[in-house]
Coordinates of C-alpha atoms and ligand atoms in Angstrom, one line a residue:
X1 CA -0.3 -0.3 0.1
X2 CA 0.8 4.0 -0.3
X3 CA 2.7 5.5 2.8
X4 CA 1.0 9.5 2.6
X5 CA 3.5 11.5 2.9
X6 CA 3.4 14.4 5.3
X7 CA 3.9 17.6 3.8
X8 CA 3.2 19.5 6.7
X9 CA 5.8 22.2 8.3
X10 CA 5.8 21.3 11.6
X11 CA 8.0 24.5 12.8
X12 CA 6.0 26.9 11.4
X13 CA 4.2 30.2 13.1
X14 CA 1.0 28.6 11.8
X15 CA 1.2 25.1 13.0
X16 CA 2.3 26.7 16.3
X17 CA -0.6 28.9 16.5
X18 CA -3.1 26.0 14.8
X19 CA -1.6 24.0 18.1
X20 CA -2.0 26.0 20.7
X21 CA -5.4 26.7 20.0
X22 CA -6.2 22.9 20.3
X23 CA -4.7 23.1 23.3
X24 CA -6.5 24.5 24.5
X25 CA -9.9 23.4 22.8
X26 CA -9.1 19.4 24.7
X27 CA -7.8 21.5 27.2
X28 CA -11.3 22.8 28.7
X29 CA -12.3 19.2 27.1
X30 CA -11.0 17.9 29.8
X31 CA -11.7 20.2 32.7
X32 CA -15.4 19.5 31.7
X33 CA -15.1 15.2 31.4
X34 CA -13.1 15.7 35.1
X35 CA -15.6 17.6 35.9
X36 CA -18.8 15.9 34.9
X37 CA -17.5 12.6 36.7
X38 CA -15.9 14.0 40.4
X39 CA -18.5 17.3 41.1
X40 CA -21.0 15.7 43.1
X41 CA -22.3 17.4 46.5
X42 CA -20.3 16.5 49.7
X43 CA -24.0 14.8 51.5
X44 CA -25.0 13.5 48.7
X45 CA -21.5 11.4 48.5
X46 CA -21.5 11.1 52.6
X47 CA -25.1 10.5 52.4
X48 CA -24.0 7.4 49.8
X49 CA -21.4 5.6 51.0
X50 CA -23.0 6.1 54.7
X51 CA -24.8 3.6 53.1
X52 CA -22.1 0.8 52.6
X53 CA -22.9 1.8 48.8
X54 CA -20.0 2.1 46.9
X55 CA -20.0 5.3 44.4
X56 CA -20.9 4.2 40.8
X57 CA -17.0 5.0 39.6
X58 CA -15.5 2.7 41.8
X59 CA -18.1 -0.6 41.1
X60 CA -17.4 0.3 37.4
X61 CA -12.9 -0.2 38.3
X62 CA -14.3 -3.6 39.9
X63 CA -16.4 -4.6 37.7
X64 CA -14.0 -4.0 34.7
X65 CA -11.0 -6.4 34.1
X66 CA -7.9 -4.8 35.0
X67 CA -6.6 -2.8 31.6
X68 CA -9.7 -3.4 30.3
X69 CA -10.2 0.4 28.0
X70 CA -13.5 2.3 28.8
X71 CA -15.5 3.8 25.5
X72 CA -17.7 5.9 27.8
X73 CA -20.3 7.0 25.1
X74 CA -22.6 10.1 26.6
X75 CA -20.0 11.5 29.3
X76 CA -21.0 15.2 29.0
X77 CA -24.7 13.8 28.1
X78 CA -27.3 17.1 29.6
X79 CA -24.0 19.6 30.2
X80 CA -25.0 22.2 31.5
X81 CA -29.3 21.3 31.2
X82 CA -31.2 20.9 33.6
X83 CA -29.6 22.8 37.0
X84 CA -25.8 22.0 35.9
X85 CA -25.3 19.3 37.9
X86 CA -27.3 16.0 36.1
X87 CA -23.7 15.1 34.8
X88 CA -23.7 12.7 32.3
X89 CA -27.8 12.6 32.8
X90 CA -27.1 10.8 36.8
X91 CA -26.2 7.6 34.3
X92 CA -22.7 6.6 33.6
X93 CA -22.3 4.3 30.8
X94 CA -19.9 2.6 28.2
X95 CA -18.2 -0.4 27.1
X96 CA -15.8 -2.3 29.0
X97 CA -13.8 -5.3 29.0
X98 CA -15.2 -8.2 31.3
X99 CA -13.9 -11.8 31.9
X100 CA -12.6 -10.9 28.7
X101 CA -15.7 -10.1 26.7
X102 CA -16.6 -7.1 25.4
X103 CA -20.1 -5.3 27.4
X104 CA -22.3 -2.3 27.1
X105 CA -22.4 -1.1 31.0
X106 CA -25.6 0.7 32.6
X107 CA -25.1 2.3 35.6
X108 CA -26.9 4.9 37.3
X109 CA -25.3 7.4 39.6
X110 CA -27.6 8.2 43.5
X111 CA -25.1 11.0 44.0
X112 CA -26.9 13.2 41.3
X113 CA -30.8 13.7 42.5
X114 CA -30.8 9.9 43.9
X115 CA -30.5 8.6 40.3
X116 CA -33.8 9.6 39.7
X117 CA -33.8 9.8 35.5
X118 CA -34.0 13.1 33.4
X119 CA -35.2 12.9 30.1
X120 CA -31.5 13.4 28.7
X121 CA -31.3 9.8 31.1
X122 CA -34.1 8.0 29.3
X123 CA -32.5 9.6 26.0
X124 CA -29.2 8.1 27.2
X125 CA -30.4 5.1 28.2
X126 CA -31.7 4.0 24.8
X127 CA -28.6 5.1 23.1
X128 CA -27.1 2.3 25.0
X129 CA -29.7 -0.3 24.5
X130 CA -29.1 0.9 20.5
X131 CA -25.8 0.4 20.9
X132 CA -25.5 -3.1 22.5
X133 CA -28.5 -4.2 19.7
X134 CA -26.4 -3.0 17.3
X135 CA -22.9 -4.4 18.2
X136 CA -24.4 -7.6 20.0
X137 CA -23.1 -7.0 23.2
X138 CA -24.4 -7.9 26.1
X139 CA -25.4 -5.8 29.1
X140 CA -25.0 -5.4 32.8
X141 CA -27.4 -2.6 34.2
X142 CA -26.3 -1.5 38.0
X143 CA -29.1 0.4 39.3
X144 CA -29.5 2.4 42.1
X145 CA -32.0 4.8 41.0
X146 CA -35.1 6.6 42.4
X147 CA -36.6 7.0 39.4
X148 CA -38.5 9.3 37.3
X149 CA -37.5 12.7 37.9
X150 CA -40.6 12.9 39.2
X151 CA -40.9 17.4 38.5
X152 CA -40.5 16.6 34.8
X153 CA -42.4 13.8 34.0
X154 CA -44.1 14.7 31.8
X155 CA -40.9 14.3 29.6
X156 CA -39.3 10.7 31.0
X157 CA -43.2 8.6 30.6
X158 CA -45.5 9.0 27.7
X159 CA -44.2 9.3 24.8
X160 CA -42.5 6.1 22.0
X161 CA -38.8 7.0 23.2
X162 CA -39.1 7.5 26.2
X163 CA -39.2 5.3 29.6
X164 CA -41.6 2.5 28.7
X165 CA -38.7 1.9 25.5
X166 CA -36.2 0.7 27.6
X167 CA -38.2 -2.4 29.0
X168 CA -39.6 -2.6 25.2
X169 CA -35.8 -2.9 24.2
X170 CA -35.0 -4.6 26.6
X171 CA -37.7 -7.5 25.7
X172 CA -36.6 -7.4 22.1
X173 CA -33.0 -8.0 23.5
X174 CA -33.7 -10.8 25.3
X175 CA -35.5 -13.0 21.9
X176 CA -32.1 -11.9 20.2
X177 CA -30.3 -14.3 22.3
X178 CA -28.3 -10.3 23.8
X179 CA -27.8 -11.4 27.3
X180 CA -28.4 -9.0 30.7
X181 CA -27.6 -8.9 33.3
X182 CA -28.1 -6.8 36.3
X183 CA -27.5 -5.6 39.4
X184 CA -29.5 -4.2 42.3
X185 CA -27.7 -2.3 44.4
X186 CA -30.1 0.9 45.8
X187 CA -34.2 1.7 45.0
X188 CA -35.9 0.3 41.8
X189 CA -39.3 1.9 42.2
X190 CA -42.1 1.8 40.1
X191 CA -41.1 1.5 36.3
X192 CA -37.4 1.0 37.7
X193 CA -38.4 -3.0 38.9
X194 CA -38.8 -3.5 35.7
X195 CA -35.8 -2.9 34.6
X196 CA -34.2 -6.6 36.5
X197 CA -37.6 -7.9 36.5
X198 CA -36.8 -7.7 32.0
X199 CA -33.8 -8.9 32.8
X200 CA -32.0 -12.0 32.8
X201 CA -29.9 -12.3 35.8
X202 CA -30.1 -10.4 39.0
X203 CA -28.5 -10.2 41.9
X204 CA -29.6 -8.2 44.5
X205 CA -27.3 -6.5 47.8
X206 CA -28.7 -7.1 50.9
X207 CA -30.0 -3.8 52.1
X208 CA -29.4 -1.1 50.4
X209 CA -31.3 -3.1 47.1
X210 CA -34.7 -3.0 46.9
X211 CA -37.6 -3.6 43.9
X212 CA -40.6 -2.3 43.8
X213 CA -43.9 -1.3 42.2
X214 CA -44.7 1.1 44.5
X215 CA -42.9 2.0 47.3
X216 CA -43.7 1.8 51.0
X217 CA -45.1 4.9 51.2
X218 CA -47.2 4.8 48.4
X219 CA -48.3 0.9 50.3
X220 CA -49.2 3.1 52.8
X221 CA -51.4 5.9 51.9
X222 CA -52.9 3.5 48.7
X223 CA -53.8 0.4 50.7
X224 CA -52.6 1.8 54.9
X225 CA -50.3 -1.7 55.2
X226 CA -47.4 -0.1 57.0
X227 CA -44.1 -2.0 55.6
X228 CA -40.4 -1.5 55.9
X229 CA -38.5 -1.0 51.7
X230 CA -37.1 -4.4 53.2
X231 CA -39.1 -6.6 53.9
X232 CA -41.5 -5.0 51.0
X233 CA -38.8 -5.8 48.2
X234 CA -35.4 -6.7 49.6
X235 CA -33.2 -8.8 49.0
X236 CA -34.3 -11.9 51.3
X237 CA -38.3 -10.6 49.6
X238 CA -36.4 -11.0 46.6
X239 CA -34.5 -13.8 46.7
X240 CA -36.4 -16.7 49.2
X241 CA -39.9 -15.7 48.6
X242 CA -41.0 -13.9 45.2
X243 CA -38.4 -15.2 42.9
X244 CA -37.2 -11.8 41.5
X245 CA -33.6 -12.0 41.9
X246 CA -31.2 -14.9 41.5
X247 CA -28.5 -14.1 43.7
X248 CA -28.6 -12.4 46.8
X249 CA -24.6 -10.6 47.2
X250 CA -23.8 -9.5 51.2
X251 CA -23.1 -5.3 49.3
X252 CA -21.3 -3.7 46.3
X253 CA -17.9 -6.1 45.8
X254 CA -19.6 -9.4 45.9
X255 CA -22.8 -8.6 44.0
X256 CA -19.7 -7.6 41.4
X257 CA -17.7 -10.8 42.1
X258 CA -21.2 -12.6 40.5
X259 CA -21.9 -10.0 38.5
X260 CA -18.1 -11.5 37.0
X261 CA -19.4 -14.8 37.8
X262 CA -22.3 -15.1 35.2
X263 CA -20.3 -12.9 32.4
X264 CA -17.4 -15.5 32.7
X265 CA -20.6 -18.4 31.6
X266 CA -22.4 -16.7 29.1
X267 CA -21.4 -17.9 25.6
X268 CA -18.4 -17.1 24.2
X269 CA -18.7 -14.1 21.7
X270 CA -18.2 -14.6 18.2
X271 CA -16.0 -12.0 16.3
X272 CA -16.9 -11.3 12.5
X273 CA -13.7 -12.1 10.9
X274 CA -12.1 -10.0 8.9
X275 CA -8.9 -10.1 7.2
X276 CA -6.8 -8.3 10.2
X277 CA -3.6 -7.5 10.0
X278 CA -1.0 -7.1 13.3
X279 CA -1.7 -3.4 14.2
X280 CA 0.9 -0.7 13.2
X281 CA 1.7 2.8 14.8
X282 CA 0.9 5.8 12.1
X283 CA 4.4 7.1 10.8
X284 CA 3.6 10.3 12.3
X285 CA 2.9 11.4 16.2
X286 CA -1.4 11.9 16.1
X287 CA -0.8 14.4 18.4
X288 CA 0.6 16.5 15.6
X289 CA -3.2 16.8 15.0
X290 CA -3.5 19.4 17.2
X291 CA -1.2 22.0 15.0
X292 CA -3.1 20.9 11.5
X293 CA -6.2 21.0 12.2
X294 CA -7.3 24.8 11.8
X295 CA -8.6 27.2 14.7
X296 CA -11.2 28.7 11.8
X297 CA -12.8 25.8 10.4
X298 CA -13.4 27.9 7.2
X299 CA -9.8 26.9 6.3
X300 CA -8.6 24.2 4.2
X301 CA -6.6 21.2 5.1
X302 CA -5.5 18.5 3.3
X303 CA -7.4 15.6 4.9
X304 CA -4.5 13.0 4.3
X305 CA -2.9 14.7 6.8
X306 CA -5.3 13.8 9.6
X307 CA -5.7 9.8 8.1
X308 CA -1.6 9.9 8.2
X309 CA -2.3 10.1 11.3
X310 CA -4.5 7.6 12.2
X311 CA -4.5 4.5 9.4
X312 CA -1.3 1.5 10.3
X313 CA 2.0 2.3 8.7
X314 CA 0.4 5.9 7.0
X315 CA -0.7 2.8 4.4
X316 CA -3.0 4.1 2.7
X317 CA -4.5 3.0 -0.9
X318 CA -6.3 6.0 -2.4
X319 CA -9.8 5.3 -4.8
X320 CA -9.8 7.6 -7.5
X321 CA -6.8 10.0 -6.6
X322 CA -7.3 12.4 -9.6
X323 CA -12.1 12.5 -9.8
X324 CA -14.2 13.7 -7.7
X325 CA -11.0 15.1 -4.8
X326 CA -12.9 17.5 -2.8
X327 CA -13.4 13.9 -1.4
X328 CA -10.5 10.7 0.2
X329 CA -11.9 7.7 -0.3
X330 CA -9.5 4.7 0.1
X331 CA -8.7 1.4 1.8
X332 CA -6.5 1.5 4.6
X333 CA -5.9 -0.4 8.6
X334 CA -7.2 0.7 11.8
X335 CA -5.1 -1.1 15.0
X336 CA -4.8 -3.9 12.4
X337 CA -8.9 -4.3 11.0
X338 CA -9.5 -3.2 7.3
X339 CA -11.4 -0.3 6.5
X340 CA -12.5 2.1 3.8
X341 CA -12.4 6.1 4.8
X342 CA -14.3 9.0 3.3
X343 CA -12.9 12.2 4.6
X344 CA -14.1 15.3 2.9
X345 CA -11.2 18.4 1.2
X346 CA -13.3 20.8 0.8
X347 CA -18.0 20.8 -0.9
X348 CA -19.4 18.1 -2.7
X349 CA -19.1 18.2 -6.3
X350 CA -20.5 15.8 -8.8
X351 CA -18.2 13.9 -8.8
X352 CA -17.1 13.3 -5.7
X353 CA -20.4 11.8 -4.7
X354 CA -20.8 9.9 -7.8
X355 CA -17.6 8.4 -6.2
X356 CA -18.6 7.8 -2.9
X357 CA -21.4 6.1 -3.4
X358 CA -19.4 3.5 -5.8
X359 CA -16.6 2.8 -2.9
X360 CA -19.3 2.9 -0.3
X361 CA -20.6 -0.3 -2.6
X362 CA -17.5 -1.3 -3.2
X363 CA -16.7 -1.6 0.6
X364 CA -20.2 -2.8 1.6
X365 CA -19.7 -5.9 -1.0
X366 CA -16.0 -6.8 0.2
X367 CA -18.1 -6.6 4.0
X368 CA -15.1 -3.8 4.7
X369 CA -16.3 -1.1 7.5
X370 CA -16.9 2.6 6.3
X371 CA -15.3 5.3 8.9
X372 CA -16.5 8.8 7.7
X373 CA -14.2 11.4 9.0
X374 CA -16.1 14.4 8.2
X375 CA -15.6 18.0 7.7
X376 CA -17.8 19.0 5.5
X377 CA -19.6 22.1 5.1
X378 CA -22.5 20.9 1.9
X379 CA -23.0 20.3 -0.9
X380 CA -21.8 22.9 -3.9
X381 CA -24.5 25.1 -4.7
X382 CA -25.8 27.4 -8.0
X383 CA -27.9 27.1 -11.4
X384 CA -25.0 25.0 -12.6
X385 CA -24.3 21.9 -10.9
X386 CA -28.0 21.8 -10.4
X387 CA -28.4 21.6 -14.3
X388 CA -25.4 19.0 -13.3
X389 CA -28.0 17.2 -11.6
X390 CA -25.8 17.2 -8.1
X391 CA -29.2 17.3 -6.2
X392 CA -29.4 13.0 -7.9
X393 CA -26.0 12.9 -7.6
X394 CA -26.0 13.8 -3.5
X395 CA -29.3 11.5 -3.9
X396 CA -27.0 8.0 -4.4
X397 CA -24.3 8.7 -1.8
X398 CA -26.8 9.8 1.0
X399 CA -29.3 6.5 -0.6
X400 CA -25.5 3.8 -0.3
X401 CA -24.8 6.0 3.3
X402 CA -28.1 5.0 4.2
X403 CA -28.4 1.3 3.7
X404 CA -25.2 0.5 3.3
X405 CA -24.4 -3.2 6.5
X406 CA -21.7 -2.5 6.6
X407 CA -20.5 -1.0 9.9
X408 CA -20.5 3.0 10.2
X409 CA -18.3 4.6 12.3
X410 CA -18.3 9.2 12.1
X411 CA -15.8 10.8 13.2
X412 CA -17.4 14.4 12.7
X413 CA -13.5 16.4 12.7
X414 CA -14.2 19.8 11.8
X415 CA -17.5 21.2 10.3
X416 CA -21.0 19.2 10.5
X417 CA -23.1 21.6 7.1
X418 CA -26.0 20.6 5.5
X419 CA -27.1 17.8 3.5
X420 CA -23.3 16.7 3.6
X421 CA -23.8 15.5 7.3
X422 CA -26.5 13.6 5.4
X423 CA -23.7 12.1 3.0
X424 CA -21.1 12.1 5.1
X425 CA -22.9 9.5 7.6
X426 CA -24.8 11.7 10.4
X427 CA -26.6 10.4 13.4
X428 CA -29.4 9.8 11.4
X429 CA -27.9 7.3 9.0
X430 CA -26.9 4.9 11.6
X431 CA -23.3 5.0 12.2
X432 CA -22.4 2.3 15.0
X433 CA -21.0 5.4 16.5
X434 CA -20.3 8.6 16.4
X435 CA -17.4 10.6 17.5
X436 CA -16.9 14.6 17.0
X437 CA -13.6 16.3 17.8
X438 CA -13.9 20.5 20.8
X439 CA -13.5 21.9 17.8
X440 CA -16.1 20.6 15.9
X441 CA -19.9 22.3 15.3
X442 CA -22.7 21.0 13.1
X443 CA -25.8 23.0 12.4
X444 CA -28.4 22.9 8.9
X445 CA -25.7 25.9 7.9
X446 CA -23.3 28.9 9.0
X447 CA -24.3 31.4 11.5
X448 CA -23.4 34.3 8.6
X449 CA -25.4 32.0 5.8
X450 CA -28.4 31.3 8.3
X451 CA -29.0 35.9 8.7
X452 CA -28.2 35.9 4.9
X453 CA -30.7 33.8 3.8
X454 CA -33.3 35.2 6.8
X455 CA -32.1 38.7 6.0
X456 CA -33.3 37.9 2.1
X457 CA -36.5 36.1 2.9
X458 CA -37.6 39.5 5.4
X459 CA -37.0 42.0 2.9
X460 CA -38.2 40.0 0.0
X461 CA -41.6 40.3 2.5
X462 CA -41.5 43.4 2.6
X463 CA -41.0 43.9 -0.9
X464 CA -43.8 42.4 -1.1
X465 CA -45.9 44.1 0.8
X466 CA -44.7 47.3 -0.3
X467 CA -43.5 47.8 3.2
X468 CA -40.1 50.0 3.6
X469 CA -37.1 47.6 3.7
X470 CA -34.9 47.3 6.7
X471 CA -32.1 50.2 7.6
X472 CA -29.1 48.4 7.7
X473 CA -29.3 48.8 11.2
X474 CA -32.4 46.6 11.7
X475 CA -30.1 44.2 9.4
X476 CA -27.1 44.2 11.5
X477 CA -30.0 43.2 14.9
X478 CA -31.1 40.2 13.0
X479 CA -27.6 38.9 11.8
X480 CA -26.2 39.5 14.9
X481 CA -28.7 38.1 17.1
X482 CA -28.9 35.2 14.1
X483 CA -25.0 34.6 14.3
X484 CA -25.0 34.5 18.4
X485 CA -27.1 32.0 18.1
X486 CA -25.9 29.5 15.9
X487 CA -22.9 29.8 17.3
X488 CA -24.1 28.6 20.5
X489 CA -26.5 25.6 19.0
X490 CA -23.6 24.6 16.4
X491 CA -20.7 24.3 18.8
X492 CA -19.7 20.4 20.1
X493 CA -20.7 21.3 24.0
X494 CA -24.3 21.8 23.0
X495 CA -24.8 18.7 20.4
X496 CA -22.8 16.5 23.2
X497 CA -24.8 17.4 25.8
X498 CA -28.2 16.9 24.1
X499 CA -26.2 13.6 22.6
X500 CA -26.6 13.7 19.1
X501 CA -23.2 12.4 19.3
X502 CA -21.3 9.2 21.9
X503 CA -18.8 11.9 22.8
X504 CA -16.4 14.5 22.7
X505 CA -12.6 13.5 21.0
X506 CA -9.5 14.4 21.8
X507 CA -7.7 14.9 18.0
X508 CA -5.1 12.8 19.2
X509 CA -7.4 10.0 20.5
X510 CA -8.9 9.7 17.3
X511 CA -6.9 5.9 16.2
X512 CA -7.6 4.7 19.9
X513 CA -11.3 5.1 19.3
X514 CA -12.0 4.6 16.1
X515 CA -10.5 1.5 16.7
X516 CA -12.0 0.4 19.7
X517 CA -15.0 1.0 18.0
X518 CA -14.8 -1.1 15.2
X519 CA -14.1 -4.0 17.7
X520 CA -16.9 -3.2 19.1
X521 CA -18.8 -3.4 15.8
X522 CA -17.3 -6.7 15.0
X523 CA -19.6 -8.6 18.0
X524 CA -22.1 -8.6 15.0
X525 CA -22.2 -10.4 11.7
X526 CA -21.6 -8.6 9.0
X527 CA -25.4 -9.7 6.7
X528 CA -24.2 -10.2 3.3
X529 CA -24.5 -7.8 0.3
X530 CA -27.5 -7.3 -1.2
X531 CA -26.8 -3.9 -3.2
X532 CA -28.8 -0.9 -2.3
X533 CA -32.2 0.6 -3.5
X534 CA -33.0 2.8 -7.2
X535 CA -30.6 5.8 -8.1
X536 CA -31.6 8.5 -9.7
X537 CA -30.2 8.4 -12.8
Ligands
COA601 N1 -37.6 12.9 41.3 C1 -37.7 14.0 41.7 N2 -36.0 14.0 42.9 C2 -36.2 12.9 43.7 C3 -36.7 11.6 43.6 C4 -37.6 11.6 42.3 N3 -38.4 11.0 42.0 N4 -35.8 10.9 44.2 C5 -34.8 11.5 45.3 N5 -35.6 12.5 44.5 C6 -33.9 14.0 45.3 C7 -34.2 14.3 45.9 O1 -35.5 15.4 46.6 C8 -32.8 15.3 47.1 O2 -32.6 16.1 46.5 P1 -32.1 17.2 47.4 O3 -30.5 17.0 46.9 O4 -31.9 18.6 46.3 O5 -32.5 17.2 48.6 C9 -32.3 13.5 46.4 O6 -33.2 13.3 45.5 C10 -31.9 12.4 47.0 O7 -33.4 11.9 48.0 P2 -32.7 11.5 49.2 O8 -34.1 11.3 49.7 O9 -32.3 12.7 49.8 O10 -31.2 10.0 49.2 P3 -31.9 8.8 49.5 O11 -30.4 8.3 49.6 O12 -32.4 9.1 51.0 O13 -32.7 8.2 48.6 C11 -34.2 7.1 47.0 C12 -32.7 8.3 47.4 C13 -34.0 7.2 45.7 C14 -33.7 6.5 47.8 C15 -35.4 8.4 47.7 O14 -35.1 9.2 47.8 C16 -36.8 7.6 47.2 O15 -36.8 6.4 47.2 N6 -37.7 8.7 46.5 C17 -38.2 8.2 45.9 C18 -38.2 7.1 44.6 C19 -40.5 6.9 44.1 O16 -40.3 6.5 45.0 N7 -40.0 7.7 43.0 C20 -40.7 7.2 42.5 C21 -40.6 7.5 40.2 S1 -41.7 6.7 39.9

């Protein structure tokens, strides 16, 4: 395979300026991640540990194999939402290795409002389940939750993608043969009681764990019966009398030990057999990406410089290098896994979209996972290109991305604008994982363009109705307001907070995160190629 040769001058002022700007962004990201992990009220901490419970991260570290990576999902979910302290939406989730098997972990953080479920918590749990289903990963739930966060119950309970969907998915996972192991480590009240009930294996911690449809206060109010939580739904009740739980544990540590034993007995996962190679580090330091990526998204750079710092040995077999040059496509290996890479070098033209479509077809037929390195302003516009059928060519690529059944993994490394987001496998196109660099931006179009569109629509309206056009000052007010809103709503934190992505990634860790995503994806079979739909010719 050809070796990509870097043309970057790592001593240039530009490189140093870019590196400084990216370092700041990465440092800010690390700060936010640290806050999300550690910022808990002393009162909540005290209350939690005084009951003999382990903090959620400690539960995770006891559960995971030593040296297991943890591919955390939605670490900054609900960032600056609610009262700004519902870190990670009150749930810690991600993929790790337990007894040598990749598993999906979903753990409540009871130090955040008693582990209650906020709207973003529901969204996160559903996303974790979706990943588990798409990639056929066994699920481990560590439940310690006061159930629905009642002040926002209308946003967590009634709709199709609300709480009920979690249990619906559990039933489907059971039917699909995806094992689910749940530890009751705190309260599982009302709807929450169904998480253990719908699982294949339930471990129940004595004293702290309880499962009931209605807690003691509700039982007393509804029936007059006075009963303790332990008597109503504790480990003895459910392990010895009701049969809701299968294993009793003295404490969190023993519960985790039991989970590990259960996982060790699950049927071994069959990884899809791709023709892998021994991994090789890239020839260039991935950290150099900090200096390569311009501080402003509008400044172009050659995406091959990025590919050279992500793929094994910086080796890349480029497909059609002389055709459709704004989309770079080609084959490489990442940590030994074969991949087809699509990366942007400018807006998509008809020829680049055609090339992308053909490349996706080839990779789909040959069962090569697709990696999208997304940095896209959109498709080219204008009458020349409409006549050339840019919409028609874009449709082909969007259709191919939609129905390609090989694993698709997207890393947004810059802009994610307009229909370019679709063609480059945005969230709606079901990539198995979608990650974002902290400098990334996502919106239907840039703020300046959105302002221009709104201003021109308004002026046309006024002209039609014979009214006076807006003054330059009024135009400027609309422009500024639109740009400000757009800047706020298109930044990577706004996205990750709402779980439009699976998390923010330090550019220097791109290769590692892609490799972990690929490894997880191969737990599911890659179906045989059955072609695409009808392409408009
Ligand atoms: N909705 C909203 N807030 C809730 C809540 C709920 N369902 N359950 C607990 N909280 C809040 C508490 O108000 C408290 O808030 P604060 O820290 O601002 O004071 C915080 O969560 C911790 O609750 P607290 O009772 O002090 O902690 P705890 O460790 O003693 O007990 C629970 C935690 C979850 C066991 C207990 O609060 C409880 O039983 N909650 C109600 C459970 C329930 O019936 N849910 C039904 C929903 S379907």
